[in-house]
CSV table of C-alpha atoms in Angstrom, one decimal:
chain,number,residue,atom,x,y,z
A,270,MET,CA,-16.8,-14.7,-58.0
A,271,SER,CA,-13.5,-15.4,-56.4
A,272,PHE,CA,-11.9,-13.0,-54.0
A,273,ARG,CA,-9.1,-12.8,-51.5
A,274,LEU,CA,-9.8,-12.1,-47.8
A,275,LEU,CA,-7.3,-10.1,-45.8
A,276,VAL,CA,-7.6,-10.0,-42.1
A,277,ALA,CA,-5.3,-7.3,-40.6
A,278,LEU,CA,-4.7,-6.6,-36.9
A,279,ALA,CA,-3.3,-3.0,-36.9
A,280,SER,CA,-0.6,-1.8,-34.6
A,281,LEU,CA,-1.5,1.8,-34.1
A,282,ALA,CA,0.4,4.5,-32.2
A,283,LEU,CA,-0.9,4.6,-28.6
A,284,ALA,CA,1.1,4.1,-25.4
A,285,ALA,CA,1.3,3.4,-21.6
A,286,SER,CA,-1.0,0.6,-20.5
A,287,LEU,CA,-3.5,1.6,-17.9
A,288,HIS,CA,-4.5,-1.9,-16.7
A,289,PRO,CA,-4.3,-1.7,-12.9
A,290,SER,CA,-3.5,-4.4,-10.4
A,291,ALA,CA,-6.0,-7.0,-11.6
A,292,GLN,CA,-3.1,-8.9,-13.2
A,293,ARG,CA,-0.8,-8.6,-10.1
A,294,PRO,CA,1.0,-11.9,-9.8
A,295,SER,CA,0.6,-13.8,-6.5
A,296,THR,CA,4.2,-13.5,-5.3
A,297,ALA,CA,5.9,-13.1,-1.9
A,298,ILE,CA,6.5,-9.5,-1.0
A,299,ASP,CA,7.7,-7.4,1.9
A,300,PRO,CA,5.9,-8.8,5.0
A,301,LEU,CA,4.5,-5.4,5.9
A,302,ALA,CA,3.3,-4.9,2.3
A,303,SER,CA,1.7,-8.4,2.4
A,304,ASP,CA,-0.1,-7.6,5.7
A,305,LEU,CA,-1.2,-4.2,4.7
A,306,ALA,CA,-2.3,-5.4,1.3
A,307,ARG,CA,-4.6,-7.9,2.9
A,308,LEU,CA,-6.1,-5.2,5.2
A,309,VAL,CA,-6.6,-2.8,2.3
A,310,GLN,CA,-8.1,-5.5,0.1
A,311,ALA,CA,-10.7,-6.4,2.8
A,312,GLN,CA,-13.7,-4.2,2.2
A,313,GLY,CA,-15.0,-2.3,5.2
A,314,VAL,CA,-17.5,0.4,4.4
A,315,SER,CA,-18.5,2.1,7.6
A,316,GLY,CA,-21.0,-0.1,9.4
A,317,PHE,CA,-19.9,-3.2,7.4
A,318,GLU,CA,-16.3,-3.8,8.7
A,319,GLY,CA,-16.5,-7.5,9.4
A,320,ASP,CA,-14.1,-8.6,6.7
A,321,VAL,CA,-11.4,-6.1,8.0
A,322,ALA,CA,-11.9,-7.2,11.6
A,323,ALA,CA,-11.5,-10.8,10.5
A,324,ALA,CA,-8.3,-9.9,8.7
A,325,ILE,CA,-7.0,-8.3,11.9
A,326,VAL,CA,-7.8,-11.4,14.0
A,327,ARG,CA,-5.8,-13.5,11.6
A,328,LEU,CA,-2.8,-11.3,12.3
A,329,LEU,CA,-2.9,-11.7,16.1
A,330,PRO,CA,-1.0,-14.4,18.0
A,331,ALA,CA,-2.8,-17.4,19.5
A,332,TRP,CA,-2.8,-16.0,23.0
A,333,ALA,CA,-4.7,-12.9,21.9
A,334,LYS,CA,-8.5,-13.5,22.2
A,335,PRO,CA,-10.2,-10.2,21.2
A,336,VAL,CA,-14.0,-9.9,21.6
A,337,THR,CA,-16.5,-8.1,19.4
A,338,ASP,CA,-18.9,-5.7,21.0
A,339,GLU,CA,-22.3,-4.6,20.0
A,340,ALA,CA,-21.0,-1.9,17.6
A,341,GLY,CA,-18.6,-4.4,15.9
A,342,ASN,CA,-15.5,-3.0,17.6
A,343,LEU,CA,-12.7,-5.6,18.1
A,344,VAL,CA,-11.4,-5.2,21.6
A,345,LEU,CA,-8.5,-6.9,23.4
A,346,THR,CA,-7.6,-6.1,27.1
A,347,ILE,CA,-4.4,-7.1,28.9
A,348,GLY,CA,-3.3,-6.4,32.4
A,349,GLN,CA,-5.4,-4.9,35.2
A,350,GLY,CA,-5.6,-2.0,37.5
A,351,SER,CA,-4.4,1.6,36.9
A,352,PRO,CA,-3.4,3.4,34.9
A,353,HIS,CA,-5.7,2.3,32.1
A,354,VAL,CA,-4.5,3.2,28.6
A,355,LEU,CA,-6.9,2.7,25.6
A,356,LEU,CA,-5.4,2.5,22.1
A,357,THR,CA,-7.7,2.7,19.1
A,358,ALA,CA,-7.4,2.5,15.3
A,359,PRO,CA,-10.1,2.6,12.6
A,360,LEU,CA,-11.4,-0.4,10.8
A,361,ASP,CA,-13.8,1.4,8.4
A,362,GLU,CA,-13.6,3.3,5.2
A,363,ASP,CA,-15.8,5.7,3.2
A,364,GLY,CA,-18.1,4.2,0.7
A,365,PHE,CA,-21.5,3.5,-0.8
A,366,ILE,CA,-24.5,1.3,-0.4
A,367,VAL,CA,-27.1,0.2,-2.9
A,368,SER,CA,-30.1,2.6,-2.6
A,369,GLU,CA,-32.1,1.6,-5.6
A,370,MET,CA,-32.3,-1.2,-8.2
A,371,THR,CA,-33.9,0.0,-11.5
A,372,ASP,CA,-36.2,-2.0,-13.6
A,373,GLU,CA,-33.3,-2.4,-16.1
A,374,GLY,CA,-31.1,-3.9,-13.5
A,375,PHE,CA,-28.9,-0.9,-12.7
A,376,LEU,CA,-27.9,-0.2,-9.2
A,377,ARG,CA,-28.0,3.4,-7.8
A,378,LEU,CA,-25.8,4.4,-4.8
A,379,HIS,CA,-25.9,6.4,-1.6
A,380,ARG,CA,-22.9,7.7,0.3
A,381,VAL,CA,-23.2,6.1,3.7
A,382,THR,CA,-20.2,8.0,5.2
A,383,THR,CA,-19.3,11.5,6.1
A,384,GLY,CA,-15.6,11.2,6.5
A,385,ALA,CA,-14.4,11.9,2.9
A,386,ARG,CA,-14.1,15.6,2.2
A,387,HIS,CA,-12.4,15.3,-1.2
A,388,ARG,CA,-14.6,17.1,-3.7
A,389,LEU,CA,-13.9,14.5,-6.4
A,390,TYR,CA,-14.6,11.5,-4.2
A,391,GLU,CA,-17.6,10.4,-6.2
A,392,GLN,CA,-15.8,11.0,-9.5
A,393,PHE,CA,-13.0,8.6,-8.4
A,394,HIS,CA,-15.7,5.9,-8.7
A,395,TYR,CA,-17.0,6.9,-12.2
A,396,GLY,CA,-16.3,4.5,-15.0
A,397,GLN,CA,-14.5,2.0,-12.8
A,398,PRO,CA,-14.7,-1.8,-12.0
A,399,VAL,CA,-16.5,-2.2,-8.7
A,400,VAL,CA,-17.6,-4.9,-6.3
A,401,VAL,CA,-21.0,-5.4,-4.6
A,402,ARG,CA,-20.7,-7.3,-1.3
A,403,THR,CA,-23.8,-9.2,-0.3
A,404,PRO,CA,-24.8,-10.0,3.3
A,405,ARG,CA,-23.4,-13.5,2.8
A,406,GLY,CA,-20.0,-12.2,1.9
A,407,THR,CA,-20.4,-13.0,-1.8
A,408,LEU,CA,-18.6,-10.5,-4.1
A,409,ILE,CA,-20.4,-9.6,-7.2
A,410,PRO,CA,-18.3,-7.8,-9.9
A,411,GLY,CA,-19.7,-4.8,-11.7
A,412,VAL,CA,-18.8,-1.5,-13.4
A,413,THR,CA,-19.9,2.0,-13.0
A,414,ALA,CA,-21.1,3.2,-16.4
A,415,THR,CA,-19.4,6.0,-18.3
A,416,ILE,CA,-20.3,7.9,-21.4
A,417,SER,CA,-18.6,7.1,-24.7
A,418,THR,CA,-16.1,9.8,-25.6
A,419,HIS,CA,-16.7,9.2,-29.3
A,420,LEU,CA,-20.5,9.5,-29.1
A,421,ALA,CA,-20.7,12.2,-26.5
A,422,ARG,CA,-18.3,14.7,-28.0
A,423,GLY,CA,-19.9,18.1,-28.2
A,424,ALA,CA,-22.9,17.0,-26.1
A,425,GLU,CA,-21.4,18.0,-22.7
A,426,PRO,CA,-18.1,19.3,-21.3
A,427,MET,CA,-15.8,16.2,-21.1
A,428,THR,CA,-14.1,17.8,-18.0
A,429,ALA,CA,-17.3,18.4,-16.0
A,430,PRO,CA,-17.0,16.8,-12.5
A,431,ARG,CA,-19.0,13.7,-12.0
A,432,GLY,CA,-21.1,13.3,-8.9
A,433,LEU,CA,-23.3,10.7,-7.1
A,434,GLY,CA,-26.0,11.1,-9.7
A,435,ASP,CA,-23.6,10.0,-12.4
A,436,LEU,CA,-22.9,6.6,-10.7
A,437,TRP,CA,-24.9,3.8,-12.4
A,438,VAL,CA,-23.6,0.3,-11.5
A,439,ASP,CA,-24.0,-2.4,-14.2
A,440,VAL,CA,-23.5,-6.0,-13.0
A,441,GLY,CA,-24.3,-7.4,-16.4
A,442,VAL,CA,-28.0,-8.0,-16.1
A,443,GLU,CA,-31.0,-6.6,-17.9
A,444,ARG,CA,-33.7,-6.7,-15.3
A,445,ARG,CA,-34.0,-6.0,-11.5
A,446,ALA,CA,-35.1,-9.6,-10.9
A,447,GLU,CA,-31.8,-10.8,-12.4
A,448,ALA,CA,-29.8,-8.6,-10.1
A,449,GLU,CA,-31.8,-10.0,-7.1
A,450,LYS,CA,-31.2,-13.5,-8.3
A,451,LEU,CA,-27.4,-12.8,-8.0
A,452,GLY,CA,-28.1,-12.1,-4.3
A,453,ILE,CA,-27.9,-8.3,-4.5
A,454,LYS,CA,-30.2,-6.5,-2.0
A,455,MET,CA,-30.8,-2.9,-0.9
A,456,LEU,CA,-28.0,-1.6,1.4
A,457,ASP,CA,-25.3,-3.9,0.1
A,458,THR,CA,-22.0,-2.2,0.0
A,459,VAL,CA,-20.2,-1.1,-3.2
A,460,THR,CA,-16.5,-0.5,-3.4
A,461,LEU,CA,-13.8,-0.2,-6.0
A,462,ARG,CA,-12.4,-3.5,-7.2
A,463,GLU,CA,-8.8,-2.3,-7.6
A,464,ARG,CA,-7.8,-1.6,-4.0
A,465,TRP,CA,-4.0,-1.6,-3.7
A,466,GLN,CA,-0.7,-1.4,-5.5
A,467,ALA,CA,2.7,-2.1,-4.1
A,468,LEU,CA,5.2,0.6,-5.1
A,469,ALA,CA,9.0,1.2,-5.0
A,470,GLU,CA,10.8,2.6,-1.9
A,471,SER,CA,8.9,0.5,0.6
A,472,ARG,CA,5.5,2.1,-0.2
A,473,LEU,CA,2.0,1.0,-0.9
A,474,ALA,CA,-0.9,2.9,-2.4
A,475,GLY,CA,-4.6,1.9,-1.9
A,476,VAL,CA,-8.1,2.5,-0.7
A,477,ALA,CA,-8.0,3.8,3.0
A,478,ALA,CA,-4.3,2.9,3.2
A,479,GLN,CA,-3.7,5.4,5.9
A,480,ALA,CA,-6.4,4.0,8.2
A,481,ARG,CA,-5.5,0.4,7.4
A,482,GLY,CA,-1.8,1.1,8.1
A,483,GLY,CA,-2.8,2.5,11.5
A,484,ALA,CA,-4.8,-0.6,12.2
A,485,LEU,CA,-1.8,-2.8,11.2
A,486,ALA,CA,0.5,-0.9,13.5
A,487,LEU,CA,-1.8,-1.5,16.4
A,488,ALA,CA,-2.0,-5.2,15.5
A,489,ASN,CA,1.8,-5.4,15.3
A,490,VAL,CA,2.1,-4.1,18.9
A,491,VAL,CA,0.2,-7.1,20.0
A,492,ARG,CA,1.7,-9.8,17.8
A,493,ALA,CA,5.3,-8.8,18.7
A,494,TYR,CA,4.7,-10.8,21.9
A,495,ASP,CA,4.8,-14.6,21.8
A,496,GLN,CA,2.8,-14.6,25.1
A,497,ARG,CA,0.7,-12.1,27.0
A,498,PRO,CA,3.0,-9.3,28.0
A,499,ALA,CA,3.2,-7.9,31.5
A,500,ALA,CA,1.5,-4.5,31.5
A,501,SER,CA,1.9,-1.7,34.1
A,502,GLY,CA,-1.8,-1.4,34.7
A,503,THR,CA,-4.5,-2.1,32.0
A,504,VAL,CA,-4.0,-1.7,28.3
A,505,THR,CA,-6.9,-2.0,25.9
A,506,PHE,CA,-6.5,-2.3,22.2
A,507,ALA,CA,-9.6,-1.5,20.1
A,508,TRP,CA,-10.0,-1.6,16.3
A,509,VAL,CA,-13.0,0.7,15.9
A,510,THR,CA,-16.0,0.7,13.6
A,511,GLN,CA,-18.0,3.6,12.2
A,512,THR,CA,-15.3,6.2,12.7
A,513,VAL,CA,-16.4,8.1,9.6
A,514,PHE,CA,-20.1,7.7,10.4
A,515,GLY,CA,-20.9,9.6,13.5
A,516,VAL,CA,-18.0,8.2,15.5
A,517,ARG,CA,-20.3,5.5,16.7
A,518,GLY,CA,-17.7,3.0,17.4
A,519,HIS,CA,-15.8,5.3,19.7
A,520,ALA,CA,-19.1,6.3,21.4
A,521,ARG,CA,-19.7,2.6,22.3
A,522,LEU,CA,-16.2,2.3,23.8
A,523,ALA,CA,-16.8,5.4,25.8
A,524,ARG,CA,-19.8,3.9,27.4
A,525,LYS,CA,-17.8,0.8,28.4
A,526,PHE,CA,-14.4,2.2,29.4
A,527,ALA,CA,-13.3,5.1,31.5
A,528,PRO,CA,-9.5,5.1,30.6
A,529,ASP,CA,-6.9,7.4,32.1
A,530,ARG,CA,-5.5,8.0,28.7
A,531,VAL,CA,-6.7,7.5,25.1
A,532,VAL,CA,-4.2,7.1,22.2
A,533,ALA,CA,-6.2,7.3,18.9
A,534,VAL,CA,-4.7,6.5,15.5
A,535,VAL,CA,-6.7,8.8,13.2
A,536,ARG,CA,-7.0,9.9,9.6
A,537,THR,CA,-5.7,13.3,8.7
A,538,ALA,CA,-8.3,15.9,7.6
A,539,PRO,CA,-7.6,18.6,5.1
A,540,ALA,CA,-5.7,21.3,6.8
A,541,ARG,CA,-3.2,24.2,6.4
A,542,GLU,CA,-0.3,21.8,6.4
A,543,ALA,CA,-1.8,19.7,3.6
A,544,ASP,CA,-0.8,20.7,0.1
A,545,PRO,CA,-3.1,20.4,-3.0
A,546,GLN,CA,-2.2,16.8,-3.7
A,547,GLY,CA,-3.2,15.7,-0.2
A,548,ASP,CA,0.1,15.2,1.6
A,549,ALA,CA,0.1,15.1,5.4
A,550,GLY,CA,3.6,15.0,6.7
A,551,VAL,CA,6.6,13.5,4.9
A,552,LEU,CA,6.6,9.8,4.0
A,553,GLY,CA,9.4,8.0,5.7
A,554,ASP,CA,9.9,10.6,8.5
A,555,GLY,CA,7.8,8.9,11.1
A,556,PRO,CA,4.3,9.2,12.4
A,557,LEU,CA,2.4,12.4,13.0
A,558,VAL,CA,1.8,13.8,16.5
A,559,ALA,CA,-0.2,16.8,17.5
A,560,SER,CA,2.4,19.0,19.1
A,561,GLN,CA,6.1,19.7,19.5
A,562,GLU,CA,5.8,18.6,23.1
A,563,ARG,CA,4.8,15.2,21.9
A,564,VAL,CA,7.6,15.2,19.4
A,565,GLN,CA,10.2,15.7,22.2
A,566,GLU,CA,8.6,13.0,24.3
A,567,ALA,CA,8.8,10.5,21.4
A,568,ARG,CA,12.3,11.4,20.4
A,569,GLN,CA,13.5,10.9,24.0
A,570,LYS,CA,12.3,7.3,23.6
A,571,GLY,CA,14.1,6.9,20.3
A,572,VAL,CA,11.1,7.2,18.0
A,573,SER,CA,11.2,9.7,15.1
A,574,VAL,CA,7.9,11.6,14.7
A,575,GLN,CA,6.6,14.7,13.0
A,576,ALA,CA,4.5,17.5,14.4
A,577,TYR,CA,1.1,18.0,12.7
A,578,SER,CA,-1.0,20.4,14.6
A,579,SER,CA,-4.3,19.7,12.9
A,580,LEU,CA,-4.7,16.1,14.3
A,581,ARG,CA,-7.9,15.7,16.3
A,582,GLY,CA,-8.8,12.7,18.5
A,583,PRO,CA,-12.4,11.3,18.8
A,584,ALA,CA,-14.7,13.5,20.8
A,585,ALA,CA,-16.0,10.6,22.8
A,586,TRP,CA,-13.6,11.5,25.7
A,587,PRO,CA,-12.4,14.8,27.1
A,588,ALA,CA,-9.7,16.3,25.0
A,589,PRO,CA,-7.0,16.4,27.8
A,590,LEU,CA,-7.2,12.6,28.0
A,591,THR,CA,-6.8,12.0,24.3
A,592,GLN,CA,-3.7,12.0,22.1
A,593,ALA,CA,-4.1,11.7,18.4
A,594,VAL,CA,-1.4,10.1,16.1
A,595,ALA,CA,-1.5,9.3,12.4
A,596,LEU,CA,0.6,7.9,9.6
A,597,PRO,CA,2.0,10.4,7.1
A,598,VAL,CA,0.0,10.1,3.8
A,599,ARG,CA,0.2,11.2,0.2
A,600,PHE,CA,-3.0,11.7,-1.9
A,601,ALA,CA,-5.2,11.5,1.1
A,602,GLN,CA,-8.9,10.6,0.7
A,603,THR,CA,-8.3,9.2,-2.8
A,604,PRO,CA,-8.2,5.5,-4.0
A,605,VAL,CA,-4.4,5.7,-4.0
A,606,GLU,CA,-3.6,6.9,-0.5
A,607,MET,CA,0.2,6.3,-0.3
A,608,VAL,CA,1.9,5.2,2.9
A,609,ASP,CA,5.4,4.1,3.8
A,610,PHE,CA,6.1,0.8,5.6
A,611,GLU,CA,8.9,2.4,7.7
A,612,ASP,CA,6.3,4.8,9.1
A,613,ILE,CA,4.2,1.8,10.1
A,614,VAL,CA,7.2,0.3,11.9
A,615,ALA,CA,7.8,3.7,13.7
A,616,LEU,CA,4.1,4.0,14.6
A,617,THR,CA,4.2,0.5,16.1
A,618,GLU,CA,7.1,1.5,18.3
A,619,LEU,CA,5.4,4.7,19.3
A,620,LEU,CA,2.2,2.9,20.3
A,621,ARG,CA,4.1,0.4,22.3
A,622,ASN,CA,5.9,3.2,24.2
A,623,LEU,CA,2.6,5.0,24.8
A,624,ALA,CA,1.0,1.8,26.1
A,625,GLY,CA,3.9,1.3,28.5
A,626,LEU,CA,4.7,-2.2,27.3
A,627,PRO,CA,8.1,-3.8,27.4
A,628,GLU,CA,10.4,-4.1,24.4
A,629,THR,CA,10.5,-7.4,22.6
A,630,GLY,CA,13.7,-7.2,20.7
A,631,LYS,CA,12.0,-8.6,17.6
A,632,GLY,CA,12.8,-7.4,14.2
A,633,ARG,CA,10.7,-7.6,11.0
A,634,SER,CA,10.1,-11.0,9.5
A,635,GLU,CA,12.0,-11.9,6.4
A,636,ALA,CA,9.2,-12.8,3.9
A,637,GLY,CA,5.6,-11.9,3.4
A,638,ARG,CA,3.0,-14.3,2.2
A,639,PRO,CA,1.5,-14.1,-1.3
A,640,VAL,CA,-1.6,-11.9,-1.6
A,641,GLU,CA,-4.2,-13.6,-3.7
A,642,PRO,CA,-6.5,-11.6,-6.0
A,643,ILE,CA,-10.1,-11.1,-5.1
A,644,ALA,CA,-12.1,-14.2,-5.9
A,645,PHE,CA,-15.5,-13.8,-7.6
A,646,PRO,CA,-18.1,-16.5,-8.1
A,647,SER,CA,-17.9,-18.2,-11.5
A,648,SER,CA,-20.7,-18.0,-14.0
A,649,ALA,CA,-21.9,-20.1,-16.9
A,650,GLN,CA,-20.8,-17.4,-19.3
A,651,GLN,CA,-17.2,-17.4,-18.0
A,652,ALA,CA,-17.0,-21.1,-18.9
A,653,ARG,CA,-17.8,-20.5,-22.5
A,654,PRO,CA,-14.9,-20.8,-25.1
A,655,PHE,CA,-15.5,-17.2,-26.1
A,656,PHE,CA,-14.6,-15.9,-22.6
A,657,ARG,CA,-11.6,-18.3,-22.3
A,658,THR,CA,-10.3,-16.7,-25.6
A,659,LEU,CA,-11.1,-13.1,-24.8
A,660,ALA,CA,-9.8,-13.0,-21.2
A,661,PRO,CA,-6.1,-13.5,-22.0
A,662,LEU,CA,-6.3,-10.9,-24.8
A,663,ILE,CA,-7.8,-8.3,-22.5
A,664,GLU,CA,-5.2,-9.1,-19.8
A,665,THR,CA,-2.2,-8.8,-22.2
A,666,TYR,CA,-0.7,-5.3,-22.5
A,667,GLY,CA,-0.3,-3.7,-25.9
A,668,VAL,CA,1.5,-0.4,-25.6
A,669,SER,CA,2.5,1.6,-28.7
A,670,GLY,CA,5.4,0.1,-30.4
A,671,ALA,CA,5.4,-2.9,-28.1
A,672,GLU,CA,2.3,-4.9,-29.1
A,673,THR,CA,4.3,-8.1,-29.5
A,674,PRO,CA,2.6,-9.8,-26.5
A,675,VAL,CA,-0.8,-9.1,-27.9
A,676,ARG,CA,0.3,-10.3,-31.3
A,677,GLU,CA,1.6,-13.5,-29.8
A,678,GLN,CA,-1.6,-14.1,-28.0
A,679,ILE,CA,-3.6,-13.7,-31.2
A,680,GLU,CA,-1.2,-16.1,-33.1
A,681,ARG,CA,-1.8,-18.7,-30.4
A,682,HIS,CA,-5.5,-18.6,-31.1
A,683,LEU,CA,-5.3,-18.9,-34.9
A,684,PRO,CA,-6.0,-22.2,-36.6
A,685,ALA,CA,-3.1,-24.3,-37.9
A,686,TRP,CA,-3.9,-23.5,-41.5
A,687,ALA,CA,-3.5,-19.8,-41.0
A,688,LYS,CA,-0.1,-18.4,-42.0
A,689,PRO,CA,0.1,-15.0,-40.2
A,690,GLU,CA,2.7,-12.4,-41.3
A,691,THR,CA,4.0,-9.4,-39.5
A,692,ASP,CA,5.0,-6.3,-41.5
A,693,GLN,CA,7.5,-3.6,-40.5
A,694,ALA,CA,4.9,-1.6,-38.6
A,695,GLY,CA,4.0,-4.6,-36.5
A,696,ASN,CA,0.7,-5.3,-38.1
A,697,LEU,CA,-0.3,-9.0,-38.1
A,698,THR,CA,-2.1,-10.2,-41.3
A,699,VAL,CA,-3.7,-13.4,-42.4
A,700,THR,CA,-4.6,-13.8,-46.1
A,701,PHE,CA,-6.5,-16.6,-47.8
A,702,GLY,CA,-8.5,-17.1,-50.9
A,703,GLN,CA,-7.6,-15.9,-54.5
A,704,GLY,CA,-8.8,-13.5,-57.1
A,705,SER,CA,-8.5,-9.8,-57.8
A,706,GLN,CA,-11.3,-8.6,-55.4
A,707,GLU,CA,-10.2,-8.1,-51.9
A,708,LEU,CA,-12.1,-7.8,-48.6
A,709,LEU,CA,-10.2,-6.3,-45.7
A,710,PHE,CA,-11.2,-6.7,-42.0
A,711,VAL,CA,-9.2,-4.6,-39.5
A,712,ALA,CA,-9.1,-4.9,-35.7
A,713,HIS,CA,-7.0,-3.0,-33.3
A,714,MET,CA,-4.3,-4.5,-31.0
A,715,ASP,CA,-3.4,-1.3,-29.2
A,716,GLU,CA,-4.8,0.5,-26.2
A,717,ILE,CA,-5.2,4.1,-25.1
A,718,GLY,CA,-3.0,5.6,-22.5
A,719,TYR,CA,-0.1,8.0,-21.7
A,720,GLN,CA,3.5,8.3,-22.7
A,721,VAL,CA,6.2,9.4,-20.3
A,722,ALA,CA,7.4,12.8,-21.5
A,723,GLU,CA,9.7,13.8,-18.7
A,724,ILE,CA,10.9,12.4,-15.3
A,725,LEU,CA,11.0,15.2,-12.8
A,726,GLU,CA,13.5,15.7,-9.9
A,727,ASP,CA,11.0,14.5,-7.3
A,728,GLY,CA,10.7,11.2,-9.1
A,729,SER,CA,7.3,11.9,-10.6
A,730,ALA,CA,6.7,11.8,-14.3
A,731,SER,CA,5.1,14.2,-16.8
A,732,VAL,CA,3.1,12.4,-19.4
A,733,ARG,CA,1.4,13.2,-22.7
A,734,LYS,CA,-1.9,11.8,-23.6
A,735,LEU,CA,-2.2,9.4,-26.5
A,736,GLY,CA,-5.7,8.6,-27.8
A,737,GLY,CA,-9.2,9.9,-27.1
A,738,PHE,CA,-10.4,9.4,-23.6
A,739,MET,CA,-11.3,11.3,-20.5
A,740,ASP,CA,-8.5,12.0,-18.1
A,741,LEU,CA,-10.8,11.8,-15.1
A,742,LEU,CA,-11.2,8.1,-15.6
A,743,LEU,CA,-7.6,7.5,-14.7
A,744,GLU,CA,-7.2,10.1,-12.0
A,745,ALA,CA,-6.3,8.7,-8.6
A,746,HIS,CA,-6.1,5.1,-9.8
A,747,PRO,CA,-3.2,2.6,-10.1
A,748,VAL,CA,-1.4,2.4,-13.4
A,749,LEU,CA,1.6,0.5,-14.7
A,750,VAL,CA,4.7,2.1,-16.4
A,751,HIS,CA,6.1,-0.2,-19.1
A,752,THR,CA,9.8,0.2,-19.3
A,753,ALA,CA,12.3,-0.8,-22.0
A,754,ARG,CA,13.2,-3.8,-19.9
A,755,GLY,CA,9.8,-5.3,-20.3
């Protein structure tokens, strides 16, 4: 029996690609964005901040030789005598550790930190690409499992909040022994893979971006000097560990130092000033200080700041000795904390003034270095032809009405004898054989997402959902808006 075989790749009506920053090109960006992206990309779950500390050291000038204390704090002291000013900024972030490996190879998690108060913190990690960091620094890719919207409809409320018990990490193995063979052990840290996204208007969003921005500002105070500056007394810079786990890093510093003044760069906690979307202060209007008195002091020195009465410094020193400052932030305690580079510049100047260090006259550098994506160890499976074919298809966007890039990728993989045709709807078909009986195979080229419905006065967009999926999987994660310009 002869028949004709028709292979059709359908272009169906869905929109707005939701692939995050995994495809971000390695290009030069604003120097502050480049530096901040490196700090955000470095994983530093509280108690495991070594990668972030190493990233800070790489930013410092050659004359700066910080030491690491028993708690992992990175400490640099210049000058001598009185007064002694101690400036601190956090290295760590909220996060998880591996608490169990099941017989089937799944990893279960435990929240190691106490700093995140957002009630959806665990949900932000549900159904997401994650990274397991081994003690040797190897990064093992994985995903947190999610239910199928098609199979689970009617079984449970699709909008029910997800908690710690819903987080099951799949690293692609079938047995516990296979997970152990990858090098995974109990207490290894687990964090989101997609950690930052550069935005318009000199802004960046990412994991712990407020804390990392504060750490960068403190580093920028030091690296503004080509040689060790002359200090009026003693100035100690400390990038501090475990600030969201019992304030242990600050406690270690308090046992070593008895400063006359402590200036602590802190995270903002939920407060009366914070609106429902987690804003603290106004982005671009300068760093936050705890009182109007501090506002006047800063403005007299030419630094624009904002009053934010809920700031609290670490309890390791008496309150009268401690001054808390912070970066303004939007979407606090989510994976897309948003900060403004101009606030980092202003915070750097504020910290320099509070330290009593001389001006340098230096401006911002002109170009940032490229930020490379996270590197994972290769596997035998990734070398197979199947993966080499599949990867570019997954990485190519296919929004509704604009599936041309996907279609072109498919055509590149077709054999020479195939004569593909594209109809008016954008469907790609390959037909071969002969006879009256037809077999039709259909595969989708499109992807689920959102479509911009309205651009609001504040620059945000109202979107409509296209396709069947759970909104919670996209909440507080980077997305890309595909414009008519491509």
